[in-house]
């Protein structure tokens, strides 16, 4: 059975450095009719469970540990038995949101996760957050970039735990090197492609965000 990508948008807030903002997050579900994994359990475990529709949830993958991307992860894990996966460099951020509930598994650069016969390769893409990862699924022609790369440029690097030169290195060396036709499925907002974003790298470096 062929794997597919399902998508829902959930709403909530993002808080960091003493500020709080309303946000809509993309939640990505990769799988077939039997099993799936969730990329970013944002805001609403009920909505994600409904989108899973009774499929076995094999894993909850966190692209990074900003609270808007992980706030529903423990609730979803408790209700499904799925294990939460996070790059260890984002544990300090994770603890700000879920101090008593550590994630279950560490993600590592180059690790391959397989779901419904499709491989997703973990690309460590720090900058927006130190433990930010992207997930490249060549068989699906997709890369899930969290808040590292959006339609129109890099994710925000103005707050704590972020670093603009680092996100530029990640985008240039790990993402823009993927095939131009690769569809970029982001943490917020619209989908884009590597080929649509790649020509703008120098612009982003010049503007500094
Ligand atoms: Fe973020």
GROMACS .gro file of C-alpha atoms and ligand atoms in nm:
model
  210
    1UNK     CA    1   0.000   0.000   0.000
    2UNK     CA    2   0.146   0.333  -0.102
    3UNK     CA    3   0.236   0.587   0.161
    4UNK     CA    4   0.079   0.930   0.145
    5UNK     CA    5   0.110   1.262   0.320
    6UNK     CA    6  -0.186   1.401   0.514
    7UNK     CA    7  -0.194   1.750   0.655
    8UNK     CA    8  -0.389   1.943   0.911
    9UNK     CA    9  -0.357   2.291   1.056
   10UNK     CA   10  -0.399   2.343   1.429
   11UNK     CA   11  -0.414   2.669   1.621
   12UNK     CA   12  -0.267   2.782   1.951
   13UNK     CA   13   0.008   3.003   2.085
   14UNK     CA   14   0.387   3.025   2.067
   15UNK     CA   15   0.570   3.157   2.374
   16UNK     CA   16   0.938   3.241   2.412
   17UNK     CA   17   1.146   3.506   2.589
   18UNK     CA   18   0.841   3.634   2.778
   19UNK     CA   19   0.620   3.697   2.472
   20UNK     CA   20   0.320   3.500   2.347
   21UNK     CA   21   0.177   3.502   1.994
   22UNK     CA   22  -0.120   3.331   1.825
   23UNK     CA   23  -0.005   3.080   1.564
   24UNK     CA   24  -0.137   2.824   1.316
   25UNK     CA   25   0.083   2.516   1.277
   26UNK     CA   26   0.108   2.255   1.005
   27UNK     CA   27   0.086   1.899   1.133
   28UNK     CA   28   0.208   1.638   0.884
   29UNK     CA   29   0.104   1.273   0.887
   30UNK     CA   30   0.305   1.028   0.676
   31UNK     CA   31   0.177   0.674   0.635
   32UNK     CA   32  -0.067   0.437   0.468
   33UNK     CA   33  -0.406   0.300   0.579
   34UNK     CA   34  -0.244   0.091   0.852
   35UNK     CA   35   0.034   0.293   1.012
   36UNK     CA   36   0.163   0.647   1.026
   37UNK     CA   37   0.397   0.886   1.196
   38UNK     CA   38   0.323   1.244   1.296
   39UNK     CA   39   0.561   1.530   1.233
   40UNK     CA   40   0.498   1.800   1.496
   41UNK     CA   41   0.213   1.728   1.736
   42UNK     CA   42   0.098   2.089   1.760
   43UNK     CA   43  -0.176   2.221   1.989
   44UNK     CA   44  -0.455   1.965   1.948
   45UNK     CA   45  -0.418   1.591   2.020
   46UNK     CA   46  -0.791   1.533   1.947
   47UNK     CA   47  -0.765   1.678   1.596
   48UNK     CA   48  -0.452   1.475   1.522
   49UNK     CA   49  -0.616   1.154   1.649
   50UNK     CA   50  -0.914   1.221   1.426
   51UNK     CA   51  -0.687   1.273   1.125
   52UNK     CA   52  -0.510   0.944   1.205
   53UNK     CA   53  -0.849   0.775   1.182
   54UNK     CA   54  -0.757   0.464   1.377
   55UNK     CA   55  -0.423   0.399   1.208
   56UNK     CA   56  -0.142   0.281   1.432
   57UNK     CA   57   0.077   0.575   1.527
   58UNK     CA   58   0.438   0.454   1.513
   59UNK     CA   59   0.619   0.771   1.620
   60UNK     CA   60   0.585   1.139   1.701
   61UNK     CA   61   0.869   1.333   1.538
   62UNK     CA   62   0.950   1.684   1.660
   63UNK     CA   63   1.120   1.913   1.407
   64UNK     CA   64   1.228   2.125   1.705
   65UNK     CA   65   1.111   2.197   2.059
   66UNK     CA   66   0.945   2.537   2.033
   67UNK     CA   67   0.632   2.495   2.241
   68UNK     CA   68   0.393   2.541   1.948
   69UNK     CA   69   0.541   2.232   1.777
   70UNK     CA   70   0.542   2.003   2.083
   71UNK     CA   71   0.262   2.117   2.314
   72UNK     CA   72   0.030   1.825   2.225
   73UNK     CA   73   0.306   1.562   2.195
   74UNK     CA   74   0.279   1.407   2.545
   75UNK     CA   75  -0.103   1.389   2.524
   76UNK     CA   76  -0.086   1.226   2.181
   77UNK     CA   77   0.181   0.984   2.306
   78UNK     CA   78  -0.025   0.893   2.613
   79UNK     CA   79  -0.329   0.813   2.399
   80UNK     CA   80  -0.148   0.613   2.130
   81UNK     CA   81   0.162   0.463   2.291
   82UNK     CA   82   0.376   0.629   2.023
   83UNK     CA   83   0.725   0.736   2.124
   84UNK     CA   84   0.834   1.101   2.101
   85UNK     CA   85   1.153   1.167   1.900
   86UNK     CA   86   1.359   1.486   1.940
   87UNK     CA   87   1.716   1.592   1.861
   88UNK     CA   88   1.896   1.619   2.197
   89UNK     CA   89   2.024   1.972   2.125
   90UNK     CA   90   1.664   2.091   2.178
   91UNK     CA   91   1.623   1.937   2.524
   92UNK     CA   92   1.671   2.276   2.698
   93UNK     CA   93   1.378   2.414   2.496
   94UNK     CA   94   1.171   2.098   2.553
   95UNK     CA   95   1.212   2.131   2.932
   96UNK     CA   96   1.065   2.483   2.923
   97UNK     CA   97   0.733   2.332   2.803
   98UNK     CA   98   0.732   1.978   2.948
   99UNK     CA   99   0.973   1.980   3.244
  100UNK     CA  100   0.848   1.649   3.388
  101UNK     CA  101   0.802   1.455   3.062
  102UNK     CA  102   1.123   1.392   2.866
  103UNK     CA  103   1.102   1.274   2.505
  104UNK     CA  104   1.154   0.901   2.451
  105UNK     CA  105   1.410   0.886   2.170
  106UNK     CA  106   1.692   1.099   2.034
  107UNK     CA  107   1.705   1.192   1.666
  108UNK     CA  108   2.049   1.193   1.503
  109UNK     CA  109   2.172   1.337   1.174
  110UNK     CA  110   2.163   1.071   0.904
  111UNK     CA  111   1.921   0.846   1.091
  112UNK     CA  112   1.659   0.685   0.866
  113UNK     CA  113   1.303   0.638   0.986
  114UNK     CA  114   1.085   0.403   0.783
  115UNK     CA  115   0.706   0.422   0.772
  116UNK     CA  116   0.473   0.242   0.533
  117UNK     CA  117   0.773   0.146   0.320
  118UNK     CA  118   0.901   0.503   0.285
  119UNK     CA  119   1.234   0.623   0.423
  120UNK     CA  120   1.266   0.957   0.596
  121UNK     CA  121   1.624   1.072   0.651
  122UNK     CA  122   1.691   1.300   0.947
  123UNK     CA  123   1.887   1.612   0.847
  124UNK     CA  124   2.016   1.813   1.143
  125UNK     CA  125   1.943   2.171   1.033
  126UNK     CA  126   2.020   2.395   1.333
  127UNK     CA  127   1.980   2.773   1.340
  128UNK     CA  128   1.614   2.838   1.416
  129UNK     CA  129   1.671   2.611   1.714
  130UNK     CA  130   1.988   2.418   1.803
  131UNK     CA  131   1.820   2.079   1.766
  132UNK     CA  132   1.609   2.163   1.461
  133UNK     CA  133   1.582   1.881   1.209
  134UNK     CA  134   1.435   1.839   0.863
  135UNK     CA  135   1.307   1.506   0.732
  136UNK     CA  136   1.380   1.416   0.371
  137UNK     CA  137   1.152   1.159   0.208
  138UNK     CA  138   1.292   1.104  -0.143
  139UNK     CA  139   1.024   0.848  -0.233
  140UNK     CA  140   0.756   1.106  -0.160
  141UNK     CA  141   0.950   1.391  -0.323
  142UNK     CA  142   0.919   1.587   0.002
  143UNK     CA  143   1.121   1.747   0.276
  144UNK     CA  144   0.961   1.847   0.605
  145UNK     CA  145   1.147   2.154   0.724
  146UNK     CA  146   0.970   2.265   1.042
  147UNK     CA  147   1.064   2.629   1.096
  148UNK     CA  148   1.401   2.607   0.919
  149UNK     CA  149   1.281   2.694   0.567
  150UNK     CA  150   0.952   2.856   0.468
  151UNK     CA  151   0.805   2.983   0.146
  152UNK     CA  152   0.999   3.309   0.121
  153UNK     CA  153   1.299   3.237   0.338
  154UNK     CA  154   1.453   3.112   0.661
  155UNK     CA  155   1.267   3.073   0.988
  156UNK     CA  156   1.304   3.337   1.256
  157UNK     CA  157   1.638   3.369   1.430
  158UNK     CA  158   1.577   3.679   1.644
  159UNK     CA  159   1.502   3.505   1.974
  160UNK     CA  160   1.693   3.291   2.223
  161UNK     CA  161   1.854   2.967   2.104
  162UNK     CA  162   1.855   3.093   1.740
  163UNK     CA  163   2.146   3.197   1.515
  164UNK     CA  164   2.115   3.345   1.165
  165UNK     CA  165   2.453   3.237   1.019
  166UNK     CA  166   2.381   2.882   1.139
  167UNK     CA  167   2.038   2.862   0.974
  168UNK     CA  168   2.191   2.992   0.649
  169UNK     CA  169   2.456   2.718   0.663
  170UNK     CA  170   2.184   2.457   0.725
  171UNK     CA  171   1.967   2.581   0.438
  172UNK     CA  172   2.256   2.617   0.193
  173UNK     CA  173   2.435   2.293   0.274
  174UNK     CA  174   2.152   2.054   0.367
  175UNK     CA  175   1.829   2.174   0.203
  176UNK     CA  176   1.908   2.367  -0.117
  177UNK     CA  177   2.126   2.073  -0.222
  178UNK     CA  178   1.816   1.851  -0.249
  179UNK     CA  179   1.657   1.799  -0.595
  180UNK     CA  180   1.487   2.119  -0.719
  181UNK     CA  181   1.152   1.945  -0.755
  182UNK     CA  182   1.145   1.847  -0.386
  183UNK     CA  183   0.830   1.982  -0.222
  184UNK     CA  184   0.904   2.173   0.099
  185UNK     CA  185   0.642   2.106   0.365
  186UNK     CA  186   0.684   2.370   0.629
  187UNK     CA  187   0.590   2.418   0.993
  188UNK     CA  188   0.368   2.717   0.922
  189UNK     CA  189   0.200   2.850   0.609
  190UNK     CA  190   0.228   2.746   0.249
  191UNK     CA  191   0.420   2.467   0.082
  192UNK     CA  192   0.698   2.554  -0.164
  193UNK     CA  193   0.974   2.373  -0.355
  194UNK     CA  194   1.352   2.371  -0.327
  195UNK     CA  195   1.373   2.507  -0.683
  196UNK     CA  196   1.148   2.803  -0.600
  197UNK     CA  197   1.347   2.900  -0.291
  198UNK     CA  198   1.707   2.831  -0.398
  199UNK     CA  199   1.753   3.143  -0.618
  200UNK     CA  200   1.680   3.371  -0.319
  201UNK     CA  201   1.960   3.262  -0.084
  202UNK     CA  202   2.183   3.567  -0.146
  203UNK     CA  203   1.885   3.800  -0.091
  204UNK     CA  204   1.818   3.644   0.248
  205UNK     CA  205   2.184   3.671   0.349
  206UNK     CA  206   2.187   4.039   0.247
  207UNK     CA  207   1.870   4.127   0.438
  208UNK     CA  208   1.992   3.933   0.742
  209UNK     CA  209   1.676   3.737   0.827
  210LIG    FE1  210   0.981   2.744   1.585
   0.00000   0.00000   0.00000
